Amino acid sequence: FGAIILLFSVGLHTDLRAFLRVGLSAFLIAFAGVITPAGLGYLACRLLLPEAPAYTHFFMAVTLCATSIGITVRVFDELGKLDTLEARLVIGAAIIDDILALFAVGIMSGLVLTGQFAVEGVLITVGLAILFLSSILVPTLKYGRSFGNFATEKFPESLKVFVVVVVCLLF
């Protein structure tokens, strides 16, 4: 919960258009950031638990794909480097990495629980995630910067956290 609030509050001053400009590079970095730990995790699990079923190996592998984006954002923010190209690239890749990792964990959870791969379940999950992200993307591109400035400049310090938490929980 704390990481969500941290990311949301830092995101209030983030220029989403700048993140979109590094999109392809961030996606390629994120893809490598998912494949590499997943592949190595799978191999390690096969070596350490050779008698475990394949589902266990795959599930353990995808759980290693998530990044610590909250720490990354906080470090760039404290250094005052949140608006640099490098920060946008690293944070953009970490966001995409986490989204891909969540999809993978969701798919593997369903596979482990049911014992079969359900294409319709995956498509519904991906569709809902895309709908959610796009429904946030459009208003954020239009009003995000002005809302962030308004929330941090106009509200008293004691009310800032409350407003951030309420908006975050609404999402």
CSV table of C-alpha atoms in Angstrom, one decimal:
chain,number,residue,atom,x,y,z
A,1,PHE,CA,0.0,0.0,0.0
A,2,GLY,CA,2.8,2.4,0.8
A,3,ALA,CA,4.5,1.7,-2.5
A,4,ILE,CA,1.3,2.5,-4.4
A,5,ILE,CA,0.9,5.8,-2.5
A,6,LEU,CA,4.6,6.7,-3.1
A,7,LEU,CA,4.3,6.0,-6.8
A,8,PHE,CA,1.1,7.9,-7.1
A,9,SER,CA,2.4,10.9,-5.3
A,10,VAL,CA,5.6,11.0,-7.4
A,11,GLY,CA,3.5,10.5,-10.5
A,12,LEU,CA,1.6,13.7,-9.8
A,13,HIS,CA,4.7,15.6,-11.0
A,14,THR,CA,5.7,13.2,-13.8
A,15,ASP,CA,5.4,14.3,-17.4
A,16,LEU,CA,3.7,11.3,-19.0
A,17,ARG,CA,4.4,12.5,-22.5
A,18,ALA,CA,8.1,12.3,-21.8
A,19,PHE,CA,7.7,8.7,-20.7
A,20,LEU,CA,5.8,8.0,-23.9
A,21,ARG,CA,8.8,9.3,-25.9
A,22,VAL,CA,11.0,6.6,-24.5
A,23,GLY,CA,8.3,3.9,-24.9
A,24,LEU,CA,10.0,1.6,-27.4
A,25,SER,CA,13.4,1.7,-25.7
A,26,ALA,CA,11.7,1.2,-22.3
A,27,PHE,CA,9.7,-1.7,-23.7
A,28,LEU,CA,12.8,-3.5,-25.0
A,29,ILE,CA,14.6,-3.0,-21.7
A,30,ALA,CA,11.6,-4.2,-19.8
A,31,PHE,CA,11.2,-7.3,-22.1
A,32,ALA,CA,14.8,-8.2,-21.4
A,33,GLY,CA,14.1,-7.5,-17.7
A,34,VAL,CA,11.4,-10.1,-17.7
A,35,ILE,CA,12.9,-12.7,-19.9
A,36,THR,CA,16.3,-12.8,-18.2
A,37,PRO,CA,15.2,-13.3,-14.5
A,38,ALA,CA,12.4,-15.6,-15.7
A,39,GLY,CA,14.8,-17.8,-17.7
A,40,LEU,CA,17.5,-17.9,-15.0
A,41,GLY,CA,14.8,-18.5,-12.3
A,42,TYR,CA,13.4,-21.4,-14.3
A,43,LEU,CA,16.8,-23.0,-14.7
A,44,ALA,CA,17.7,-22.5,-11.0
A,45,CYS,CA,14.3,-24.0,-9.9
A,46,ARG,CA,14.9,-27.0,-12.2
A,47,LEU,CA,18.3,-27.5,-10.7
A,48,LEU,CA,17.2,-27.0,-7.1
A,49,LEU,CA,13.8,-28.8,-7.3
A,50,PRO,CA,14.2,-31.3,-10.1
A,51,GLU,CA,11.3,-33.5,-8.8
A,52,ALA,CA,8.8,-30.5,-8.7
A,53,PRO,CA,6.2,-30.3,-11.5
A,54,ALA,CA,6.9,-28.0,-14.5
A,55,TYR,CA,4.2,-25.6,-13.2
A,56,THR,CA,6.2,-25.0,-10.1
A,57,HIS,CA,9.3,-24.2,-12.1
A,58,PHE,CA,7.4,-21.7,-14.3
A,59,PHE,CA,5.6,-20.1,-11.4
A,60,MET,CA,8.8,-19.6,-9.4
A,61,ALA,CA,10.4,-18.1,-12.6
A,62,VAL,CA,7.7,-15.5,-13.2
A,63,THR,CA,7.7,-14.4,-9.5
A,64,LEU,CA,11.3,-13.2,-10.0
A,65,CYS,CA,10.3,-10.7,-12.7
A,66,ALA,CA,8.9,-7.9,-10.6
A,67,THR,CA,11.1,-4.8,-10.0
A,68,SER,CA,11.4,-2.5,-7.0
A,69,ILE,CA,10.0,0.5,-8.8
A,70,GLY,CA,9.1,2.3,-5.6
A,71,ILE,CA,12.7,2.4,-4.6
A,72,THR,CA,13.9,3.4,-8.1
A,73,VAL,CA,11.4,6.3,-8.3
A,74,ARG,CA,12.3,7.5,-4.8
A,75,VAL,CA,16.0,7.5,-5.5
A,76,PHE,CA,15.6,9.5,-8.7
A,77,ASP,CA,13.2,11.9,-6.9
A,78,GLU,CA,15.6,12.5,-4.0
A,79,LEU,CA,18.5,13.1,-6.3
A,80,GLY,CA,16.4,15.6,-8.2
A,81,LYS,CA,16.9,13.6,-11.4
A,82,LEU,CA,13.3,12.5,-12.0
A,83,ASP,CA,13.0,14.6,-15.2
A,84,THR,CA,16.2,13.3,-16.9
A,85,LEU,CA,16.1,11.0,-19.9
A,86,GLU,CA,17.9,8.3,-18.0
A,87,ALA,CA,15.3,8.4,-15.2
A,88,ARG,CA,12.4,8.2,-17.6
A,89,LEU,CA,14.0,5.3,-19.4
A,90,VAL,CA,14.7,3.3,-16.2
A,91,ILE,CA,11.3,4.1,-14.6
A,92,GLY,CA,9.4,3.5,-17.9
A,93,ALA,CA,11.1,0.1,-18.3
A,94,ALA,CA,10.4,-0.7,-14.7
A,95,ILE,CA,6.7,0.1,-15.1
A,96,ILE,CA,6.4,-2.0,-18.2
A,97,ASP,CA,8.4,-4.7,-16.6
A,98,ASP,CA,6.0,-4.8,-13.6
A,99,ILE,CA,3.0,-4.9,-15.9
A,100,LEU,CA,4.4,-7.8,-17.9
A,101,ALA,CA,5.4,-9.5,-14.7
A,102,LEU,CA,1.9,-9.1,-13.3
A,103,PHE,CA,0.4,-10.6,-16.4
A,104,ALA,CA,2.8,-13.5,-16.2
A,105,VAL,CA,2.0,-14.1,-12.5
A,106,GLY,CA,-1.7,-13.9,-13.3
A,107,ILE,CA,-1.4,-16.4,-16.1
A,108,MET,CA,0.8,-18.8,-14.1
A,109,SER,CA,-1.6,-18.6,-11.1
A,110,GLY,CA,-4.5,-19.6,-13.2
A,111,LEU,CA,-2.4,-22.4,-14.8
A,112,VAL,CA,-1.3,-23.7,-11.4
A,113,LEU,CA,-4.8,-23.5,-9.9
A,114,THR,CA,-6.7,-25.1,-12.8
A,115,GLY,CA,-4.0,-27.2,-14.3
A,116,GLN,CA,-4.8,-25.9,-17.8
A,117,PHE,CA,-4.1,-22.8,-19.8
A,118,ALA,CA,-7.3,-20.8,-20.3
A,119,VAL,CA,-7.0,-18.5,-23.3
A,120,GLU,CA,-10.3,-16.7,-22.6
A,121,GLY,CA,-9.2,-16.0,-19.0
A,122,VAL,CA,-5.9,-14.5,-20.2
A,123,LEU,CA,-7.7,-12.4,-22.9
A,124,ILE,CA,-10.2,-11.1,-20.4
A,125,THR,CA,-7.4,-10.2,-17.9
A,126,VAL,CA,-5.3,-8.5,-20.7
A,127,GLY,CA,-8.4,-6.7,-22.0
A,128,LEU,CA,-9.4,-5.4,-18.6
A,129,ALA,CA,-5.8,-4.2,-17.9
A,130,ILE,CA,-5.6,-2.4,-21.2
A,131,LEU,CA,-9.0,-0.8,-20.6
A,132,PHE,CA,-8.0,0.3,-17.1
A,133,LEU,CA,-4.6,1.7,-18.3
A,134,SER,CA,-6.1,3.5,-21.3
A,135,SER,CA,-8.9,5.0,-19.2
A,136,ILE,CA,-6.3,6.4,-16.9
A,137,LEU,CA,-3.9,7.4,-19.7
A,138,VAL,CA,-6.2,9.9,-21.5
A,139,PRO,CA,-7.2,12.0,-18.5
A,140,THR,CA,-3.7,11.9,-17.2
A,141,LEU,CA,-2.3,13.2,-20.4
A,142,LYS,CA,-4.8,16.0,-20.4
A,143,TYR,CA,-5.1,16.9,-16.7
A,144,GLY,CA,-2.4,15.1,-14.8
A,145,ARG,CA,0.2,17.9,-14.6
A,146,SER,CA,-2.3,20.5,-13.6
A,147,PHE,CA,-3.9,18.2,-11.0
A,148,GLY,CA,-0.5,17.4,-9.6
A,149,ASN,CA,0.4,21.1,-9.3
A,150,PHE,CA,-2.9,21.9,-7.8
A,151,ALA,CA,-2.8,19.1,-5.3
A,152,THR,CA,0.7,19.9,-4.1
A,153,GLU,CA,0.6,23.7,-4.2
A,154,LYS,CA,-3.0,24.6,-3.0
A,155,PHE,CA,-3.7,22.0,-0.3
A,156,PRO,CA,-2.2,22.3,3.2
A,157,GLU,CA,0.4,19.7,4.1
A,158,SER,CA,-2.1,17.7,6.2
A,159,LEU,CA,-4.6,17.4,3.4
A,160,LYS,CA,-2.1,16.5,0.6
A,161,VAL,CA,-1.7,12.9,1.8
A,162,PHE,CA,-5.4,12.5,2.2
A,163,VAL,CA,-6.2,13.8,-1.3
A,164,VAL,CA,-3.4,11.6,-2.9
A,165,VAL,CA,-4.7,8.5,-1.0
A,166,VAL,CA,-8.4,9.1,-2.0
A,167,VAL,CA,-7.5,9.7,-5.7
A,168,CYS,CA,-5.2,6.7,-5.7
A,169,LEU,CA,-7.8,4.4,-4.1
A,170,LEU,CA,-10.4,5.6,-6.6
A,171,PHE,CA,-8.1,4.4,-9.4
